[in-house]
Short mmCIF file of N, CA, C and O and ligand atoms in Angstrom, two decimals:
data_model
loop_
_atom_site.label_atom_id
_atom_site.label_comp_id
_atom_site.label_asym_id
_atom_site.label_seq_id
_atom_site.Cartn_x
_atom_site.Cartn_y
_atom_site.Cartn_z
N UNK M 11 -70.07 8.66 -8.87
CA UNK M 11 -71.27 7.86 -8.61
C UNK M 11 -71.24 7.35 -7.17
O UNK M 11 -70.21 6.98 -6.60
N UNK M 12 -72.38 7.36 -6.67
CA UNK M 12 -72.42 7.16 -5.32
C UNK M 12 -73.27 6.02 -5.07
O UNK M 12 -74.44 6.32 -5.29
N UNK M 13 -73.08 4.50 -4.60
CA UNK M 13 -73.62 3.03 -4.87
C UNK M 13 -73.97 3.03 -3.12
O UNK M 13 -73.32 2.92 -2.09
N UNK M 14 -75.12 3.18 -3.43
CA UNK M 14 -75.99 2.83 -2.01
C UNK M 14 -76.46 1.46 -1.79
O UNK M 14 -77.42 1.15 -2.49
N UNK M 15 -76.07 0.66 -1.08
CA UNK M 15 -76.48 -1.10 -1.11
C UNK M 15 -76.19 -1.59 0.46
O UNK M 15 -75.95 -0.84 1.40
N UNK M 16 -76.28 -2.85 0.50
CA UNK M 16 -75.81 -3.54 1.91
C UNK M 16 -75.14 -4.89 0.55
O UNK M 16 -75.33 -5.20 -0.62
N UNK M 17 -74.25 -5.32 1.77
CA UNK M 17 -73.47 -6.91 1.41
C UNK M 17 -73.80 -7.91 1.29
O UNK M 17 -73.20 -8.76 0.64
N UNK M 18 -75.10 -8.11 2.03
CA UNK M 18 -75.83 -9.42 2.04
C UNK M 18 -76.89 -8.79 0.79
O UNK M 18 -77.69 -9.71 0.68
N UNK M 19 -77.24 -7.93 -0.01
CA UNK M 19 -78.03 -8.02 -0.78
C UNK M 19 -78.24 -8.59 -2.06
O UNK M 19 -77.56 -7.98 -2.88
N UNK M 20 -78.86 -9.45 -2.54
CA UNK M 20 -78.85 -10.18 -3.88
C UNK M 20 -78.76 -9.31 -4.92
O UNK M 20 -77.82 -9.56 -5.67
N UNK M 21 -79.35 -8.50 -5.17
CA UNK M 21 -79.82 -7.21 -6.34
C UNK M 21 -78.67 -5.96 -5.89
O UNK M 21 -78.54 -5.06 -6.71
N UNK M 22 -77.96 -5.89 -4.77
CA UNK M 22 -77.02 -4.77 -4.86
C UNK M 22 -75.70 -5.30 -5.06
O UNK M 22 -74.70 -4.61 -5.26
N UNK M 23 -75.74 -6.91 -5.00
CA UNK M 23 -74.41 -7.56 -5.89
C UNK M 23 -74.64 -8.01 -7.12
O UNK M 23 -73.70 -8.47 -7.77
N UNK M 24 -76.12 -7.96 -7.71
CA UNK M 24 -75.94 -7.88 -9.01
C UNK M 24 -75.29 -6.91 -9.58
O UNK M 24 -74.31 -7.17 -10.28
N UNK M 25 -75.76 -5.47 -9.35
CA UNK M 25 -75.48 -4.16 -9.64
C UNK M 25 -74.00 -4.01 -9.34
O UNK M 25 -73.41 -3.31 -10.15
N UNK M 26 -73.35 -4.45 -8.47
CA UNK M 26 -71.89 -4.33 -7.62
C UNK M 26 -71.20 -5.47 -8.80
O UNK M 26 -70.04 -5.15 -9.02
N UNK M 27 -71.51 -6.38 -9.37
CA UNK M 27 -71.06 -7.56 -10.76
C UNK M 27 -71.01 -6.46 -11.91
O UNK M 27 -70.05 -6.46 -12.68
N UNK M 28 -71.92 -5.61 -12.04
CA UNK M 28 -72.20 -4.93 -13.44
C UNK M 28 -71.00 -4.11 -13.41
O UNK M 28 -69.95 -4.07 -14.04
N UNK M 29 -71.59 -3.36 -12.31
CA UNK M 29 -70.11 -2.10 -12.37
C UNK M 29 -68.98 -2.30 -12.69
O UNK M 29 -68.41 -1.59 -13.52
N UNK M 30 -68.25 -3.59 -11.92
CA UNK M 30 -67.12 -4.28 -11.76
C UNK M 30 -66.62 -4.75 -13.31
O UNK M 30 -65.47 -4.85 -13.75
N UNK M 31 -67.77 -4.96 -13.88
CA UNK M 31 -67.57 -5.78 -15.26
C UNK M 31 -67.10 -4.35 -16.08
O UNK M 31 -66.27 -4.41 -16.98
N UNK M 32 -67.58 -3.37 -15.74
CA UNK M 32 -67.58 -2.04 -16.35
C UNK M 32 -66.60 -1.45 -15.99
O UNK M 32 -66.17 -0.50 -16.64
N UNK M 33 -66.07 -1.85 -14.98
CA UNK M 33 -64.40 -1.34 -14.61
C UNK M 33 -65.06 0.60 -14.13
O UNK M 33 -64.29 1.56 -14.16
N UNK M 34 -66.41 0.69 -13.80
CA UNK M 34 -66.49 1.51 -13.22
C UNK M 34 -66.42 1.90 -11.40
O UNK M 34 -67.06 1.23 -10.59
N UNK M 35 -65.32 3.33 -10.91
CA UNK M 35 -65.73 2.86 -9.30
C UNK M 35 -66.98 3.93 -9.32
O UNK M 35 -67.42 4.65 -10.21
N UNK M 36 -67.39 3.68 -7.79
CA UNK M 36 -68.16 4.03 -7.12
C UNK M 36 -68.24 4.44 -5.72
O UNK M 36 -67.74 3.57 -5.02
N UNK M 37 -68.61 5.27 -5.15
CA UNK M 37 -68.68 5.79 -3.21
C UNK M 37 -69.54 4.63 -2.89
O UNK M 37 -70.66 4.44 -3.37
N UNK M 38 -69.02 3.98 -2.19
CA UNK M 38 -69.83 2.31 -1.25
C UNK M 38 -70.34 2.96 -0.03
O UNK M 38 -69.71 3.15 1.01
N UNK M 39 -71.74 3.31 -0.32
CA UNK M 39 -72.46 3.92 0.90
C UNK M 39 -73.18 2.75 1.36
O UNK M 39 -74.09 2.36 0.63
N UNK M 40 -72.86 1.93 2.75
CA UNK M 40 -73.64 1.02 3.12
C UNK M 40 -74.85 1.56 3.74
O UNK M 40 -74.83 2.61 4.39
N UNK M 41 -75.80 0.92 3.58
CA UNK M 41 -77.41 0.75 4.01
C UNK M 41 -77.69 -0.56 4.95
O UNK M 41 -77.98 -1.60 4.37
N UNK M 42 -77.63 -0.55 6.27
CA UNK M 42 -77.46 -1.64 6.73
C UNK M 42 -78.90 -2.14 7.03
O UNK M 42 -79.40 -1.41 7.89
N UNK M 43 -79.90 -3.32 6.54
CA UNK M 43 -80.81 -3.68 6.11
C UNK M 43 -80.98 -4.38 7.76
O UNK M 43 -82.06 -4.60 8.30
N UNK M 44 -79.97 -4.58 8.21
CA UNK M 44 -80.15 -5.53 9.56
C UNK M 44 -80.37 -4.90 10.62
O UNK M 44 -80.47 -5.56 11.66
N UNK M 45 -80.49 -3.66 10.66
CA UNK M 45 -80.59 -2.20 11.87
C UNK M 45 -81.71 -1.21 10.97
O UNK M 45 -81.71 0.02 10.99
N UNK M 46 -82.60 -2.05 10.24
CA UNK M 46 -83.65 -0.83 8.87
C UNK M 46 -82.82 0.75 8.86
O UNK M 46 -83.28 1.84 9.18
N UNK M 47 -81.41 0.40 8.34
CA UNK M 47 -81.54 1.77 7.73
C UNK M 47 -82.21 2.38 6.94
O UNK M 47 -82.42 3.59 6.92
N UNK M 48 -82.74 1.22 5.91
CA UNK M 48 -83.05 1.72 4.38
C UNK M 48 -84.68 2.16 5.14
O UNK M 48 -85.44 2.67 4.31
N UNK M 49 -85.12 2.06 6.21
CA UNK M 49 -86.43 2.63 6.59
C UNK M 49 -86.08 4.02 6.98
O UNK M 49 -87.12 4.67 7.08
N UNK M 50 -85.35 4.52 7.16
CA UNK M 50 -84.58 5.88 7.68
C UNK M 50 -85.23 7.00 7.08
O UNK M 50 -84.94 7.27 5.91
N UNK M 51 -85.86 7.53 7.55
CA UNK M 51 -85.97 9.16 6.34
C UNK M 51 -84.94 9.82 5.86
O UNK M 51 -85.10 10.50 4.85
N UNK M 52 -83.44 9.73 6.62
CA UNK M 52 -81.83 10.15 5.96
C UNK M 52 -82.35 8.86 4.21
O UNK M 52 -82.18 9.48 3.15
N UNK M 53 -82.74 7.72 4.06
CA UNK M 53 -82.62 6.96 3.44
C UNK M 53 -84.03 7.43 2.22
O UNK M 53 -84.21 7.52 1.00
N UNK M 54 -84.51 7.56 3.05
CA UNK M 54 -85.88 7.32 2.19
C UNK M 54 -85.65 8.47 1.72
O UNK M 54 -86.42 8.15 0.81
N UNK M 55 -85.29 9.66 1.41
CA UNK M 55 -85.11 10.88 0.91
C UNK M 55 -83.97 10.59 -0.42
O UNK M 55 -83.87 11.14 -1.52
N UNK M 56 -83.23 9.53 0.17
CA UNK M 56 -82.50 9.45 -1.69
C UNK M 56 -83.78 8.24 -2.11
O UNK M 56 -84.72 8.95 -2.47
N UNK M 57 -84.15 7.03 -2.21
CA UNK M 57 -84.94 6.30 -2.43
C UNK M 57 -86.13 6.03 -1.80
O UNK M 57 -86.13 5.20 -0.89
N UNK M 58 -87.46 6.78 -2.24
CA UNK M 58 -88.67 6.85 -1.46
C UNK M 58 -89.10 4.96 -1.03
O UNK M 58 -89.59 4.63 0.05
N UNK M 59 -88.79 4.04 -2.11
CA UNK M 59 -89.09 3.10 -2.39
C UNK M 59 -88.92 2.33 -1.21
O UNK M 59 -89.79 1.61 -0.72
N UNK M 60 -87.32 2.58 -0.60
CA UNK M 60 -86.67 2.21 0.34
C UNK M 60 -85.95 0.49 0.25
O UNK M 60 -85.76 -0.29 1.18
N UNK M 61 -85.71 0.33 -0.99
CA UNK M 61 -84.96 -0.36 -1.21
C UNK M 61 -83.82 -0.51 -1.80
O UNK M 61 -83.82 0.16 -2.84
N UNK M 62 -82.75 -1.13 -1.62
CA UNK M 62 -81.11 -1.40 -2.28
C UNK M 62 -81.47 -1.86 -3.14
O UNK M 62 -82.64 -2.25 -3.18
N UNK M 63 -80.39 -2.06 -4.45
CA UNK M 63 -79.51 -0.71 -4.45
C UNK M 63 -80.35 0.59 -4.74
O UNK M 63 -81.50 0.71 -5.16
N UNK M 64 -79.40 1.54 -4.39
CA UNK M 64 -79.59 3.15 -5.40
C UNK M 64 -78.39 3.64 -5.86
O UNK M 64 -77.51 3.88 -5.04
N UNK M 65 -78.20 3.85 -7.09
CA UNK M 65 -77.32 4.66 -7.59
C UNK M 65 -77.01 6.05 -7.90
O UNK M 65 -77.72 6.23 -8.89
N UNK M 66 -76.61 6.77 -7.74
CA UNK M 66 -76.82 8.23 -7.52
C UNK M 66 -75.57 8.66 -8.46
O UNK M 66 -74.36 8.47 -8.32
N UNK M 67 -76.23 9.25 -9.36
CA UNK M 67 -75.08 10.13 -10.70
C UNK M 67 -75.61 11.82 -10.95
O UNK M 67 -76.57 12.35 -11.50
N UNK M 68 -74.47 12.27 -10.25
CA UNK M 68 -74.52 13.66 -10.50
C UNK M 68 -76.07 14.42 -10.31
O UNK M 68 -76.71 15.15 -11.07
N UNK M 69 -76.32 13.94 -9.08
CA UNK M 69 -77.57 14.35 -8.20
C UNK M 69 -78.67 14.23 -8.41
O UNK M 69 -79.64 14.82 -7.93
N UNK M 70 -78.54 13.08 -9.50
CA UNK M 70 -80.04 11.96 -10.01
C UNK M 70 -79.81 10.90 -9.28
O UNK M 70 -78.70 10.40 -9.10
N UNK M 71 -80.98 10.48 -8.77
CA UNK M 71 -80.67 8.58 -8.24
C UNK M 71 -81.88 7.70 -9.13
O UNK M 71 -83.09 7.81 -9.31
N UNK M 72 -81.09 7.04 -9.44
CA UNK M 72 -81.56 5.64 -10.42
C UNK M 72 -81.56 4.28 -9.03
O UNK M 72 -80.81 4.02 -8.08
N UNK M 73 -82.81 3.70 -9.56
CA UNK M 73 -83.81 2.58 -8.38
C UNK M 73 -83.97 1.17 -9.77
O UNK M 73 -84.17 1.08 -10.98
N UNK M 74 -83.83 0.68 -9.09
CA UNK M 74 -84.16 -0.65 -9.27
C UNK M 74 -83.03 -1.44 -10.65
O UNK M 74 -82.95 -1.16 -11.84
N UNK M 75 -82.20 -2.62 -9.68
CA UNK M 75 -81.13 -2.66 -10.45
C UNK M 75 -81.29 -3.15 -11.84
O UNK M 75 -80.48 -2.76 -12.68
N UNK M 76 -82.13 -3.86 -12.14
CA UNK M 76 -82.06 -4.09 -13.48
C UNK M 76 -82.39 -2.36 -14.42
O UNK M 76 -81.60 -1.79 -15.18
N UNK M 77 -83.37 -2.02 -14.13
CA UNK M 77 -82.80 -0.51 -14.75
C UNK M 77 -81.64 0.10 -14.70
O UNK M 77 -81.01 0.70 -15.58
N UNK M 78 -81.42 -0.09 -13.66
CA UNK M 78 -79.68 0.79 -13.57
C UNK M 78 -79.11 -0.12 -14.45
O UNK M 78 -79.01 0.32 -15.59
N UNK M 79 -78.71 -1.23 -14.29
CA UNK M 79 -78.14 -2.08 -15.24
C UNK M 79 -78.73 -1.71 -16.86
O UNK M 79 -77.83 -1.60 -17.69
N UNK M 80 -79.64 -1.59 -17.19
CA UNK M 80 -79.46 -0.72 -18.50
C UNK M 80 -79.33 0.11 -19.11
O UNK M 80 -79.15 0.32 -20.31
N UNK M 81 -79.52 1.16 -17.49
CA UNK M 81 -78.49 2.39 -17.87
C UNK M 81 -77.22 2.64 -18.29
O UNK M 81 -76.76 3.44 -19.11
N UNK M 82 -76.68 1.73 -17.49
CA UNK M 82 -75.29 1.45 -17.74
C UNK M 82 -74.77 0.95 -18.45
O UNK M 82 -73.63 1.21 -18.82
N UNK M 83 -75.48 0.07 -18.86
CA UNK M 83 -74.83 -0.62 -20.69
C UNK M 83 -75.55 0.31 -21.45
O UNK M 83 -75.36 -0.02 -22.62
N UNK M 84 -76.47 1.57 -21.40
CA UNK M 84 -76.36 2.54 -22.69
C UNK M 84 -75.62 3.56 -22.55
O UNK M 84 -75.48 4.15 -23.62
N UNK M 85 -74.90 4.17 -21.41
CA UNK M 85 -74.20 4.90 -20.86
C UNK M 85 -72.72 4.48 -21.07
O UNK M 85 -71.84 5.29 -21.37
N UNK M 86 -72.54 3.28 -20.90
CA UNK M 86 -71.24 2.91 -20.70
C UNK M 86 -71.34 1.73 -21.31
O UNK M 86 -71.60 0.75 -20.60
N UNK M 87 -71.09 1.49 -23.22
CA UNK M 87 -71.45 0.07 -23.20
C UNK M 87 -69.96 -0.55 -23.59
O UNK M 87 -69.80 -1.76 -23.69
N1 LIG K 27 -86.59 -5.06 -7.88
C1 LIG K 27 -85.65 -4.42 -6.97
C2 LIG K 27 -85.67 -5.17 -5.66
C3 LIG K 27 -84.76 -4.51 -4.62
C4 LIG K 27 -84.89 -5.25 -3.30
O1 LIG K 27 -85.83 -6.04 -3.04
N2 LIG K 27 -83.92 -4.99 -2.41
C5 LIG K 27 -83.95 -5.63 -1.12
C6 LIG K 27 -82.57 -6.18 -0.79
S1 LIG K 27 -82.10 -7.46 -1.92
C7 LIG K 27 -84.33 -4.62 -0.07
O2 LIG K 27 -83.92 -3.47 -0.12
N3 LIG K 27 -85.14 -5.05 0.91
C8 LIG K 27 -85.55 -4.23 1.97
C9 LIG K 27 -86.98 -4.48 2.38
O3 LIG K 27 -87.66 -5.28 1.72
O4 LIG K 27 -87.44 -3.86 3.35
C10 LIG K 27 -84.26 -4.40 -7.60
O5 LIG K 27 -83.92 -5.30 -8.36
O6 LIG K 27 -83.51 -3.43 -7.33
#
């Protein structure tokens, strides 16, 4: 799984709490929000939305953390 976020983000340390709780890892691809990466077309091509987090499993990406977060408790409960 590949965890696309920045450090200062509220919603990509929710998602970064879940995992953790899940004892799952992840590739920590930073998105640095303070230089608009997440405006990037490299960016916007995994998440059109262009917002943190994105989670990326086996060449699907899942948007918006409370969904991912219930992916993951039906996936991994
Ligand atoms: N509802 C979304 C909100 C995601 C969100 O707003 N992310 C912020 C960082 S906390 C972001 O990427 N902001 C960039 C922008 O607004 O341009 C979620 O929970 O994932």
């Amino acid at each position: 799984m590949k965890l696309y976020n920045f450090f200062r983000s509220g919603t990509s340390h929710r998602l970064r709490i879940a995992l953790n709780l899940k004892g799952l890892q992840t590739q920590y691809v930073p998105v640095d929000l303070r230089t608009e990466q997440h405006l990037k077309d490299e960016f916007k091509a995994v998440n059109p939305q262009m917002l943190v987090p994105a989670l990326e499993v086996d060449g699907k990406v899942l948007i918006q953390s409370p969904a991912i977060i219930e992916w993951l408790e039906e996936t991994h409960p």
